[in-house]
CSV table of C-alpha atoms and ligand atoms in Angstrom, one decimal:
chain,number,residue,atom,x,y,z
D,1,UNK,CA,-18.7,-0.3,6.7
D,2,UNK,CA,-21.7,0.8,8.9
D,3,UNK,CA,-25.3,0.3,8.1
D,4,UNK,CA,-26.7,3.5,8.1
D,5,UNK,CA,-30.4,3.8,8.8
D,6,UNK,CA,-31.9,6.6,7.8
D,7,UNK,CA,-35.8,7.9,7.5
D,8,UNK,CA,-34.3,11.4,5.8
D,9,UNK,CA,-35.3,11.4,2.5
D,10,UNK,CA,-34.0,14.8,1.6
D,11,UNK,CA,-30.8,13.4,1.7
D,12,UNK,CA,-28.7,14.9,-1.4
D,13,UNK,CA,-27.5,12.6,-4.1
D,14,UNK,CA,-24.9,13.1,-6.4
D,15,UNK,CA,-24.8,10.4,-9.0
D,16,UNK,CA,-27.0,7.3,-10.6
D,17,UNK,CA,-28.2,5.0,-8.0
D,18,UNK,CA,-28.0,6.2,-5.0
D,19,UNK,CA,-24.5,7.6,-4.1
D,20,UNK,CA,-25.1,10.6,-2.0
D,21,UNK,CA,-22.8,13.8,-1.1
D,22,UNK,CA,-19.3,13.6,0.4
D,23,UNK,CA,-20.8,16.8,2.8
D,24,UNK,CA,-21.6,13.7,5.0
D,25,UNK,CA,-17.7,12.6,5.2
D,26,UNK,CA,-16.6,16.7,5.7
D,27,UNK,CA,-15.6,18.2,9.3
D,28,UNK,CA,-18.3,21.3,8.7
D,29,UNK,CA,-20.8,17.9,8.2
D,30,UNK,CA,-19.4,15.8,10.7
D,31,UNK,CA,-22.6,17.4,12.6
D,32,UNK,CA,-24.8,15.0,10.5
D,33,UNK,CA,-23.4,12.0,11.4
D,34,UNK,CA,-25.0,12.3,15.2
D,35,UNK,CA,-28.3,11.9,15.5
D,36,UNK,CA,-29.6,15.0,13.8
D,37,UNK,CA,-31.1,15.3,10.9
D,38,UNK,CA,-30.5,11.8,9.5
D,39,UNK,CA,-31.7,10.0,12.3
D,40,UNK,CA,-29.7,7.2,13.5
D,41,UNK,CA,-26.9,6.6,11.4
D,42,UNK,CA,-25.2,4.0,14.5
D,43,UNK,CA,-24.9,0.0,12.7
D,44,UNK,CA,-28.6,-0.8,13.8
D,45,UNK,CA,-28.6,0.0,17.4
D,46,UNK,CA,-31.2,-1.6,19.7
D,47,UNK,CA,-33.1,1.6,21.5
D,48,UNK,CA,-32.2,1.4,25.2
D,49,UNK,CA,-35.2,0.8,27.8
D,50,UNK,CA,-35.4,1.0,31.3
D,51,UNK,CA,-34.1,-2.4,32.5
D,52,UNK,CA,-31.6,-3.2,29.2
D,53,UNK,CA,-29.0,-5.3,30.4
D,54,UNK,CA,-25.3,-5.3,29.5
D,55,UNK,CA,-23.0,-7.7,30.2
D,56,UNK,CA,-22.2,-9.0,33.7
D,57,UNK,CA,-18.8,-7.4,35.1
D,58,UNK,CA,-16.0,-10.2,35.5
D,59,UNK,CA,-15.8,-11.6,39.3
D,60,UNK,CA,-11.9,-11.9,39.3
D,61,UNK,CA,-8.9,-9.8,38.0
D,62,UNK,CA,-7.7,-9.5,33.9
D,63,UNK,CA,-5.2,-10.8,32.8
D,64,UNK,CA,-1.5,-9.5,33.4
D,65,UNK,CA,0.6,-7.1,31.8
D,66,UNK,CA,3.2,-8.7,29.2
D,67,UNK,CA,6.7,-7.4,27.9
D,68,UNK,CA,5.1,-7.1,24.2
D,69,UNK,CA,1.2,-7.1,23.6
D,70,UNK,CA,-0.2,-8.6,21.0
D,71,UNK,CA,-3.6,-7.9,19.5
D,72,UNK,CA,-6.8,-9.3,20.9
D,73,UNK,CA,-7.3,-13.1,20.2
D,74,UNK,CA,-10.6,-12.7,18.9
D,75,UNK,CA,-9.0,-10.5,15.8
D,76,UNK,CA,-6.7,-14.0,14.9
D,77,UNK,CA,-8.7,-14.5,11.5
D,78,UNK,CA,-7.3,-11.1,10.3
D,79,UNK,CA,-4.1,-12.6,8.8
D,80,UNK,CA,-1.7,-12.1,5.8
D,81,UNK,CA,-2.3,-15.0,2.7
D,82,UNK,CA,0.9,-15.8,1.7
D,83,UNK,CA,2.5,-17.8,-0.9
D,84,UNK,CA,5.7,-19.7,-1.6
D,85,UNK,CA,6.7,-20.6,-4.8
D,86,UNK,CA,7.1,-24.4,-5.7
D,87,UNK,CA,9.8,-26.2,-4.9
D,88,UNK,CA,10.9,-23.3,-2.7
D,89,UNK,CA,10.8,-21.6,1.1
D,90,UNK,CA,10.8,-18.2,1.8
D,91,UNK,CA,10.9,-16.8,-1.5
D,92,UNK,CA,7.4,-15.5,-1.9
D,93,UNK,CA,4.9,-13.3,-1.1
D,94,UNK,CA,2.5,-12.7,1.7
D,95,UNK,CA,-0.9,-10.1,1.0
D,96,UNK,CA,-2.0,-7.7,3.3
D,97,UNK,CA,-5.7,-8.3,3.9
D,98,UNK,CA,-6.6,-4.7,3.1
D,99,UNK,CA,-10.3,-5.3,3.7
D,100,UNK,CA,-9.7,-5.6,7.3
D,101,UNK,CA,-7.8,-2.5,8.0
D,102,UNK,CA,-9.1,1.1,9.0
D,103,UNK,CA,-7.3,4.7,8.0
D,104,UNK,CA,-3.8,4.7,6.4
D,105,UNK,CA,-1.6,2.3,8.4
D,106,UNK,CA,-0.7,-1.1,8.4
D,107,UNK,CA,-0.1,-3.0,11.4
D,108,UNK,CA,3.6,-4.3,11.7
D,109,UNK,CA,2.5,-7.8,11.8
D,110,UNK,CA,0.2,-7.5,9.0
D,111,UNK,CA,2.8,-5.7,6.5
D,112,UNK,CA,2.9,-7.6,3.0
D,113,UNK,CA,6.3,-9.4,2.6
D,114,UNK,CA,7.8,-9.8,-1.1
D,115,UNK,CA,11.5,-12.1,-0.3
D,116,UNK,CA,13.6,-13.6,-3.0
D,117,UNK,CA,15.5,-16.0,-1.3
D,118,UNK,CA,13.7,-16.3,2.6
D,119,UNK,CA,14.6,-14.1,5.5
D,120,UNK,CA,18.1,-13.7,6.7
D,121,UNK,CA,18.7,-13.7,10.7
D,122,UNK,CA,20.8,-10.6,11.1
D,123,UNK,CA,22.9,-9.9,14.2
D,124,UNK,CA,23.2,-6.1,14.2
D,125,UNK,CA,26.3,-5.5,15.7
D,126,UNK,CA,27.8,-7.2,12.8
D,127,UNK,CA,25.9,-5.7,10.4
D,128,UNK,CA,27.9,-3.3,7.9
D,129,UNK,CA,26.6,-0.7,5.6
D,130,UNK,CA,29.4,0.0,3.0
D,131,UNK,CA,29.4,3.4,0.6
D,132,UNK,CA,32.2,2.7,-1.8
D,133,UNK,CA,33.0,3.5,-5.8
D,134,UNK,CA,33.3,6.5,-6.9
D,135,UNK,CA,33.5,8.6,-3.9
D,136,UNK,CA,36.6,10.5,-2.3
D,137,UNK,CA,36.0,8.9,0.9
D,138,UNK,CA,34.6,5.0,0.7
D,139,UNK,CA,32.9,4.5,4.5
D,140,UNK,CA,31.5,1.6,6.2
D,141,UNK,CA,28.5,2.1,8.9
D,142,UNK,CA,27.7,-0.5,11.9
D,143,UNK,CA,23.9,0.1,13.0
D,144,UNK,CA,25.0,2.1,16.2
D,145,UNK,CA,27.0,4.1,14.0
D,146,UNK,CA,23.5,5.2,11.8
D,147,UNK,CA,21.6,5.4,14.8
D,148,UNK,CA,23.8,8.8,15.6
D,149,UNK,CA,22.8,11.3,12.3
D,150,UNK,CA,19.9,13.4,12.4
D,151,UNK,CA,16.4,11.4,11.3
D,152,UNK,CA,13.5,11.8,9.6
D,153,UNK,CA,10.3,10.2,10.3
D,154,UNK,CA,7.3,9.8,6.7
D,155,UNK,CA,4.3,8.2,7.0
D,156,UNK,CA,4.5,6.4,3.1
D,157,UNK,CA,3.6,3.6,1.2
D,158,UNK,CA,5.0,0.5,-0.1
D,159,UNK,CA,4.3,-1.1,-3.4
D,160,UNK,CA,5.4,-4.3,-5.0
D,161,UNK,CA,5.2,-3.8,-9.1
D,162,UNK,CA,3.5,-6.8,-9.3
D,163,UNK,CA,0.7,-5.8,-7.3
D,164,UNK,CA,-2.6,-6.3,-8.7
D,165,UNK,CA,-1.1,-8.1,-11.5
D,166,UNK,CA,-3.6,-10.9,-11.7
D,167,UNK,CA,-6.1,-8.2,-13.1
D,168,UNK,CA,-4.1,-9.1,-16.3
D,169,UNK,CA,-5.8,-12.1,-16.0
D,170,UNK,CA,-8.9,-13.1,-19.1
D,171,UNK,CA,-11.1,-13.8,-16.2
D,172,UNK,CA,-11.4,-12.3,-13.2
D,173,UNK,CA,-10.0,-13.9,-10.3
D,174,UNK,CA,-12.0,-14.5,-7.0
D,175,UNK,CA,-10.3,-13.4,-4.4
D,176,UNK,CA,-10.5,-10.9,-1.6
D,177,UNK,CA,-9.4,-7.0,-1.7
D,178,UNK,CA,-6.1,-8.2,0.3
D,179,UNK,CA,-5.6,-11.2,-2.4
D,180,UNK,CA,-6.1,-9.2,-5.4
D,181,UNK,CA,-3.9,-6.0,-4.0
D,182,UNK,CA,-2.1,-6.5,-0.7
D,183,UNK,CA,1.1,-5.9,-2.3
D,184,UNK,CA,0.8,-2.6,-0.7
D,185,UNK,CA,1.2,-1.2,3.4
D,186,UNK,CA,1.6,2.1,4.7
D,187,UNK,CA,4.1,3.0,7.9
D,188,UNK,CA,5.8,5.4,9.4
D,189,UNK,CA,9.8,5.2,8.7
D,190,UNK,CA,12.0,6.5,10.5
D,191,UNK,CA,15.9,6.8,9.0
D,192,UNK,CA,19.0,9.0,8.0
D,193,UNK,CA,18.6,10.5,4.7
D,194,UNK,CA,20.4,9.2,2.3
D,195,UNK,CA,22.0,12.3,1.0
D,196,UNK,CA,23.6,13.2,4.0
D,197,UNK,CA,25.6,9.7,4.4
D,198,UNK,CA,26.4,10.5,0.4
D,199,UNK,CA,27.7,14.3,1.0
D,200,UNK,CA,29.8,12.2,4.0
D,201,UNK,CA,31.4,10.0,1.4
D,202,UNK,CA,31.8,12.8,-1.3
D,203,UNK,CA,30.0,12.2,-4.4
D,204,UNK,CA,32.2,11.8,-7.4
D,205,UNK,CA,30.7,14.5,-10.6
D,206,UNK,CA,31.1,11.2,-12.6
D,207,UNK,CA,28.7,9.1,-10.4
D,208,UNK,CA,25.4,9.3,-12.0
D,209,UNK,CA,23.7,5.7,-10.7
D,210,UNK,CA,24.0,3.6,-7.2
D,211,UNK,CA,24.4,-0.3,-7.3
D,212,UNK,CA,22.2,-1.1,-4.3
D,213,UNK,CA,22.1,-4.3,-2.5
D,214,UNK,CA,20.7,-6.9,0.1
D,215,UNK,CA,22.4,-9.0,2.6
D,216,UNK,CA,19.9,-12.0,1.6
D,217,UNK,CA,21.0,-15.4,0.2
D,218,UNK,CA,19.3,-13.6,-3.5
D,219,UNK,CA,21.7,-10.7,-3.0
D,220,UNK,CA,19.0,-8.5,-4.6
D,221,UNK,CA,20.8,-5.7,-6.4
D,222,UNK,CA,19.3,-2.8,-8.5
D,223,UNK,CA,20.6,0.3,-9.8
D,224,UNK,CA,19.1,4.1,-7.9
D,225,UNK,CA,19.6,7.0,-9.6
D,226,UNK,CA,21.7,9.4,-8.0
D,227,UNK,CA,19.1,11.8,-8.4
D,228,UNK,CA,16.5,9.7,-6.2
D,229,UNK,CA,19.3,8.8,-3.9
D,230,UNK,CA,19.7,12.8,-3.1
D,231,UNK,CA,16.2,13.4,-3.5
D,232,UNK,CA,14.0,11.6,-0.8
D,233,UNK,CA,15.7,8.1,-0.2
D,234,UNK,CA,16.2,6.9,3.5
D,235,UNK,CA,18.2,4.4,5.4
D,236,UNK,CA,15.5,3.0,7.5
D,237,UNK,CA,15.6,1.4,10.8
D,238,UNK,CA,12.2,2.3,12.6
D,239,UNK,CA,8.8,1.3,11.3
D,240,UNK,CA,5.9,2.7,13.3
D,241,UNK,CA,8.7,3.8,15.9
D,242,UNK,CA,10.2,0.0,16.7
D,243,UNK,CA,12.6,-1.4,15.2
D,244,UNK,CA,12.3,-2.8,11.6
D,245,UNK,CA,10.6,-6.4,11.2
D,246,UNK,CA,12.9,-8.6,10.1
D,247,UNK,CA,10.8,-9.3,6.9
D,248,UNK,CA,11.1,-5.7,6.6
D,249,UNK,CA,14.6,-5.6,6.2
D,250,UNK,CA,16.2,-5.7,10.3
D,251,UNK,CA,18.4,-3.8,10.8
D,252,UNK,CA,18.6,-1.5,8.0
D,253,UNK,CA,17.3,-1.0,4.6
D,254,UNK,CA,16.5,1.4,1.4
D,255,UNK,CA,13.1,3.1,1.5
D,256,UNK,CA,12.5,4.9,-2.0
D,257,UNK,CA,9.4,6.6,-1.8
D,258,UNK,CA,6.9,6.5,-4.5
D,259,UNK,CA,9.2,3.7,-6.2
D,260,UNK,CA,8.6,0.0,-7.1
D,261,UNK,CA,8.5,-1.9,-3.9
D,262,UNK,CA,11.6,-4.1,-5.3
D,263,UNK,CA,14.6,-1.5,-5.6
D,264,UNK,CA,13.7,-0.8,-1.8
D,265,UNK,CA,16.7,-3.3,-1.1
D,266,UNK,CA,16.1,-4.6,2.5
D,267,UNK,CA,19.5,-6.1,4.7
D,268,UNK,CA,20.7,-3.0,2.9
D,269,UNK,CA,25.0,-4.0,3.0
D,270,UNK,CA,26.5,-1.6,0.2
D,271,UNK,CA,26.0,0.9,-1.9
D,272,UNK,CA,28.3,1.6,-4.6
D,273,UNK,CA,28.4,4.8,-6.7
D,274,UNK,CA,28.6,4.1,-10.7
D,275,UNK,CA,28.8,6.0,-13.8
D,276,UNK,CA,25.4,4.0,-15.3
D,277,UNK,CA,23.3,1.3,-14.8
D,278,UNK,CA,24.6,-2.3,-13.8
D,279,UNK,CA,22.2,-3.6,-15.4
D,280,UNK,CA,21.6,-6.5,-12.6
D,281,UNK,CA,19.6,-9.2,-13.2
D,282,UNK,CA,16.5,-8.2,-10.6
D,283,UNK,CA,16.4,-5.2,-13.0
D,284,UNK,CA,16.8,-7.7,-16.6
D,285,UNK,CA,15.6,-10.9,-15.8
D,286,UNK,CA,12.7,-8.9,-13.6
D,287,UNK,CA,11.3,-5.9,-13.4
D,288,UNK,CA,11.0,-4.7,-16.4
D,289,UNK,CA,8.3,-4.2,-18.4
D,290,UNK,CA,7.0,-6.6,-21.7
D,291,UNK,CA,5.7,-4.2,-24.2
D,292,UNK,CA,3.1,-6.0,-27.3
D,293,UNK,CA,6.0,-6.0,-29.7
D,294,UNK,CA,7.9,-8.2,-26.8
D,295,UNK,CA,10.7,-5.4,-26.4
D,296,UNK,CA,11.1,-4.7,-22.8
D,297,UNK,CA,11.3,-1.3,-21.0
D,298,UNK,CA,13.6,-0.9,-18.6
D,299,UNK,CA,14.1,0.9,-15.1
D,300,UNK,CA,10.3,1.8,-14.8
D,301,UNK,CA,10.3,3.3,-11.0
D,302,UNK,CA,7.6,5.2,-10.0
D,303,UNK,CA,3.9,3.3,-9.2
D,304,UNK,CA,1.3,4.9,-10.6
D,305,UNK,CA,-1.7,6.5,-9.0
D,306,UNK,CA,-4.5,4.0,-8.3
D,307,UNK,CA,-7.0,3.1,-5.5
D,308,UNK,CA,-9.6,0.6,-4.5
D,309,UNK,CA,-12.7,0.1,-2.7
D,310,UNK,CA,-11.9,-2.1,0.7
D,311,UNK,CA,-15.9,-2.2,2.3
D,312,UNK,CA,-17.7,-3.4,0.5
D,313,UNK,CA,-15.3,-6.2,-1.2
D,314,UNK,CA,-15.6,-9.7,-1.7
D,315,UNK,CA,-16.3,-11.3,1.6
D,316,UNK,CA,-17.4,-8.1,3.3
D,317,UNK,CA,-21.1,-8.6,2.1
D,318,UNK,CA,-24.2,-6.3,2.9
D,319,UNK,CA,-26.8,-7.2,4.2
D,320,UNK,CA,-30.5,-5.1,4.2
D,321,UNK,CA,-30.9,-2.2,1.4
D,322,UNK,CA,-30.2,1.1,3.0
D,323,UNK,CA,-27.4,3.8,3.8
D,324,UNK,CA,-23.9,2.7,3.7
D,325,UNK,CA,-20.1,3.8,4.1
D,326,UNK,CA,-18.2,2.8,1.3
D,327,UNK,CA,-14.6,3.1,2.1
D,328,UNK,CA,-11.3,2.3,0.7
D,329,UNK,CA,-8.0,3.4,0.1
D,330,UNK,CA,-6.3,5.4,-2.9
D,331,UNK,CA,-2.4,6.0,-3.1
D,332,UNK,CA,0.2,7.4,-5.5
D,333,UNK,CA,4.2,7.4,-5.8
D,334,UNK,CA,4.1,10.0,-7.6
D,335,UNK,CA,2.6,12.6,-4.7
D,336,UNK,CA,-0.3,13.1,-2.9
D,337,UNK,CA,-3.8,12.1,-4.1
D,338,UNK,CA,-6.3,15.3,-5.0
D,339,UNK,CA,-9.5,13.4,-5.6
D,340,UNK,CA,-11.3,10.1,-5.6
D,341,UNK,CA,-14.7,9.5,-7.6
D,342,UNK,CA,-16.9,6.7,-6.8
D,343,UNK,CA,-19.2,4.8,-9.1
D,344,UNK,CA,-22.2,2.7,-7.8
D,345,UNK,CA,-23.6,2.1,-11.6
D,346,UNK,CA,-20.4,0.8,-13.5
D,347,UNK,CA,-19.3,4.1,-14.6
D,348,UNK,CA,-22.1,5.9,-15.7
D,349,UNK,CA,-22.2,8.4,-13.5
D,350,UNK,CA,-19.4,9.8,-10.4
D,351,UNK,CA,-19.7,11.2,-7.7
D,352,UNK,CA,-16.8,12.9,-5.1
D,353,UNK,CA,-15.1,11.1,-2.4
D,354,UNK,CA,-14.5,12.8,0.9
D,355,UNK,CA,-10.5,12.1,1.6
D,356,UNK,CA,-9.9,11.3,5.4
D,357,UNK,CA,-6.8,13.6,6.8
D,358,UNK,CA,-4.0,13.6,6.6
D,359,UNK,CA,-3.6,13.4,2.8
D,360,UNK,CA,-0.2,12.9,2.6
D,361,UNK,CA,2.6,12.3,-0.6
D,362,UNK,CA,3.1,9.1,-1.7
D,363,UNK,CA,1.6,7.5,1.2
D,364,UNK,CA,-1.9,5.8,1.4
D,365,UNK,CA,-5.2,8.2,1.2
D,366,UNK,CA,-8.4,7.0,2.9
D,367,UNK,CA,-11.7,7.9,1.2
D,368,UNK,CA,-15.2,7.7,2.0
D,369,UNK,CA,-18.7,8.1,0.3
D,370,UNK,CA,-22.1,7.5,1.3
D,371,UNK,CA,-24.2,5.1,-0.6
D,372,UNK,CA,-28.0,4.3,-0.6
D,373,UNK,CA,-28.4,0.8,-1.5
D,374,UNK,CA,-31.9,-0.1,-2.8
D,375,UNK,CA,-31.1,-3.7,-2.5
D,376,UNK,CA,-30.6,-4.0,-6.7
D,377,UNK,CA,-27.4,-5.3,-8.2
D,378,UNK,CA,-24.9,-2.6,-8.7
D,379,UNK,CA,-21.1,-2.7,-9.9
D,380,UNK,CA,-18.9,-0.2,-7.7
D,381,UNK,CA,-15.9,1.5,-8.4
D,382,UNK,CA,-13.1,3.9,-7.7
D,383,UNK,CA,-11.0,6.2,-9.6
D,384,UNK,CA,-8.4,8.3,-8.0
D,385,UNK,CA,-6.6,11.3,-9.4
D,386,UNK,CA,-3.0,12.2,-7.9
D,387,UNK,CA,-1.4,16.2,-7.8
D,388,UNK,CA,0.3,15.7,-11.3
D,389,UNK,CA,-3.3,15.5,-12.8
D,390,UNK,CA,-2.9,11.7,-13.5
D,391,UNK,CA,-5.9,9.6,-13.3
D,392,UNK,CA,-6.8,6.2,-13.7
D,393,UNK,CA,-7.8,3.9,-16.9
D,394,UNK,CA,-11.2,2.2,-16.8
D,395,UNK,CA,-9.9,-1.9,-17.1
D,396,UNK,CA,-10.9,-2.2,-21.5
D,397,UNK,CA,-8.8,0.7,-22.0
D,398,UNK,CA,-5.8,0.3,-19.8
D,399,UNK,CA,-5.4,-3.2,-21.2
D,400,UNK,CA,-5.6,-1.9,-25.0
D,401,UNK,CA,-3.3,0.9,-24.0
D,402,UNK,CA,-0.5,-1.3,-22.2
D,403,UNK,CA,-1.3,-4.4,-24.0
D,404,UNK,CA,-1.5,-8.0,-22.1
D,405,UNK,CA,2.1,-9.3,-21.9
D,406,UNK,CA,3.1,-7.2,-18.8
D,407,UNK,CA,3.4,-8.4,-15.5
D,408,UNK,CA,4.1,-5.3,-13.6
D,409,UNK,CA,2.1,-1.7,-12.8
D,410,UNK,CA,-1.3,-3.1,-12.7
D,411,UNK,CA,-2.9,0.4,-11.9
D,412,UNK,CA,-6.8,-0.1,-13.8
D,413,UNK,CA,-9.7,0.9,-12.1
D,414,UNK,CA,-11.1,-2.2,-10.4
D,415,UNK,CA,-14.8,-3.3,-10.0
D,416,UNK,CA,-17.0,-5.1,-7.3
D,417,UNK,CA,-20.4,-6.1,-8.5
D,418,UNK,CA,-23.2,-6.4,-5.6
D,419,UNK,CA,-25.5,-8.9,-6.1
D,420,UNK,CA,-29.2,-8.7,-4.7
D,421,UNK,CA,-28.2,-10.9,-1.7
D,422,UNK,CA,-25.4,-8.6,-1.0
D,423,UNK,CA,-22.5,-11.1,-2.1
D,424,UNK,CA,-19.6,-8.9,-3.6
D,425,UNK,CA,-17.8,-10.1,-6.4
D,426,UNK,CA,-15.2,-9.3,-9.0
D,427,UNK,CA,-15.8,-7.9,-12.0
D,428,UNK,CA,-14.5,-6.8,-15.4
D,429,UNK,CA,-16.8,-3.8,-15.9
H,1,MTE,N1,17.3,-7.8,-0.2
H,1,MTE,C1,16.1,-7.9,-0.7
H,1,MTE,N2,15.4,-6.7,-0.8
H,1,MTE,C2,14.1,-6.7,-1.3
H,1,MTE,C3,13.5,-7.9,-1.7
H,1,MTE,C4,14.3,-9.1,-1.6
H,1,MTE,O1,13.8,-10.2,-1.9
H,1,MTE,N3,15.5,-9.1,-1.1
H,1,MTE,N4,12.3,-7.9,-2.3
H,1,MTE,C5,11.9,-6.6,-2.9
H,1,MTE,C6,10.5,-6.6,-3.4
H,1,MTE,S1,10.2,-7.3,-4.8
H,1,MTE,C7,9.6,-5.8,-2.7
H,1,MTE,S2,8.1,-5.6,-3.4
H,1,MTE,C8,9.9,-5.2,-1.4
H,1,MTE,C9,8.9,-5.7,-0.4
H,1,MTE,O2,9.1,-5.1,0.9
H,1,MTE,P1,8.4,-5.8,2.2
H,1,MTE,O3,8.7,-7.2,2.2
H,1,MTE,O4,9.0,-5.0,3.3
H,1,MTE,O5,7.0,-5.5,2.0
H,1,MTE,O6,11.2,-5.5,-0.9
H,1,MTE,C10,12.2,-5.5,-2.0
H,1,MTE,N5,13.5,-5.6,-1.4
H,2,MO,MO1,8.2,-6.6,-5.6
């Protein structure tokens, strides 16, 4: 987020407390953001004078080249939290810190793990892929073997179901953006199409479901419709053009766009065509969602649309009263996002977000808004709206509507209160 400074006063604002037009965010605006009309809109720059000094130039050469770089040392506080449950390692959860991160994609390294039994160490060329039940031909697939169909390369996002889920919570939790919601990253994958290795093993008219699952000590297993499988699934083995992480399922796993992050089955070893259902025990025991009478709904796929504000958030204070960037990023599995409203008095009045190109389906939408902050306490928010028109709940309703026993599909609009000193905080608003 930059400190704007600005002596303009003509500046247009569009809702309650300063939020001002998106114009500023636009290409045909872009023009504003130099030094025209708004005056300097650089984070406080010192004005240059004859005899400024920079730096001295280093007397001896840089350092070498390497085999495989790694990210400037001076970045090593921007980390993942993660989390293993008691008594237990490797079966967890690690957040991306969200408040950290720029446009639409997360850094390989920083991608949010979710593993049910630890990481397994998987030697490629021994890995299998197996397509059997009801198919006229079953088929087994080494890696090289993948690595020959035609691919396809989609910049989309990842969610785990239980993202967010501590907003269930009677109290709001302290935490940062990345604590609270880091169950979520963005990356290019690259993979085969599902359907195609499907059309190659011939599709019985009676298979209706898929029994997916992983090559982990959990054996995760869920059940895909066919209809998903055919539609937009992929066998990934590239994210952003390397080779998968092993967290990320080396060599190969399922990537079901738009769906809960847990039936993308990662060490992805068979896939076996089935009339219904198996009705696994990652899809029972988990996964499913508690309604208020305690009945449970089952196979609840696609994450709903939902976004958040990432600067400012807790820990990214402000500092003086002025113009800022608020930022942050809003995402839906069910297709591409068509507008974000920001908030900077609790939900009184909304103004527009500008959305950052490329806006792009089921993948992670950047969104900006210009805010003049006159140093008062405010409560920001977000609210996205996705192509199918849906939009999402302020926190009171969303938690009457769903009730409070669920675990999973946290999607409520979320809150950051500013204080006078700048401090961000979370809030039930
Ligand atoms: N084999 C296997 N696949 C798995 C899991 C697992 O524990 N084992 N975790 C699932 C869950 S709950 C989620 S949210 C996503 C997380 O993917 P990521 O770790 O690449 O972010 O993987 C899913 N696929
Ligand atoms: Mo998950």
């Amino acid at each position: 987020m930059s400190n704007i400074k600005s002596n303009d006063e003509s500046l247009e604002t569009v809702a309650g407390n300063g939020l001002l037009h998106r114009r500023m965010f636009l290409t045909q605006g872009a023009a504003m953001l130099g030094a025209g009309s708004l005056g300097l809109l650089v984070p406080n720059p010192a004005a240059a004078q004859s005899g400024t000094k920079l730096p001295l130039l280093p007397k001896t050469p840089g350092a070498p080249m390497s085999a495989y770089g790694d990210r400037s040392h001076y970045e090593n506080d921007v980390h993942r939290s993660t989390l293993s449950y008691p008594g237990t390692t490797g079966s967890g959860g690690s957040w991306t810190p969200l408040e950290s991160l720029e446009g639409m994609i997360t850094p390989n390294g920083l991608h949010f793990e979710r593993h049910h039994s630890g990481i397994p160490d998987i030697n490629p060329d021994d890995h299998r892929l197996l397509i059997h039940g009801l198919v006229d031909r079953p088929l087994v697939f080494s890696i090289d073997d993948l690595s020959r169909y035609p691919m396809v390369s989609r910049i989309q996002m990842i969610e785990c179901s239980g993202n967010s889920r501590i907003g269930w919570a009677p109290e709001p939790a302290q935490r940062t953006c990345g604590g609270l919601h880091g169950l979520l990253s963005c990356s290019e994958w690259t993979g085969v199409p599902l359907s195609i290795l499907l059309d190659e093993a011939g599709v019985d008219p009676r298979g209706k479901w898929l029994l997916v699952e992983g090559a982990d000590s959990a054996a995760m297993s869920r059940s895909v419709p066919l209809e998903k499988a055919m539609d937009d699934a992929l066998i990934a083995l590239y994210q952003n053009g390397e080779r998968l992480r092993p967290a990320q399922g080396y060599p190969v796993r399922l990537f079901l766009p738009g769906y809960e992050g847990n039936i993308s089955v990662k060490w992805l070893r068979r896939l076996k065509v089935t009339t219904a259902p198996t009705f696994t025990r990652n899809e029972t025991a988990e996964y499913s969602d508690t309604l208020p009478d305690g009945s449970s709904l089952l196979f609840t796929f696609p994450m709903e649309v939902k976004s958040v504000i990432t600067a400012p958030s807790p820990g990214r204070s402000l500092k003086d009263k002025g113009l800022y960037e608020i930022s942050g990023m809003a995402w839906s599995g069910a297709g591409k996002i068509s507008q974000v409203d920001v908030s900077v008095d609790g939900g009184k009045s909304w103004g527009r977000a500008a959305l950052s190109e490329p806006v792009l389906s089921k993948s992670i939408t950047r969104f900006r808004a210009a805010w003049r902050w006159d140093g008062g306490p405010a409560i920001i928010m977000s609210r996205a709206v996705d192509e199918t028109g849906d939009v999402q709940l302020d926190r009171t309703r969303f938690v009457a509507e769903r009730g409070s026993k669920r675990n999973y599909h946290y999607n409520a609009i979320q809150s950051w209160k500013i204080a006078e000193n700048g401090e961000v905080t979370n809030v039930y608003a």
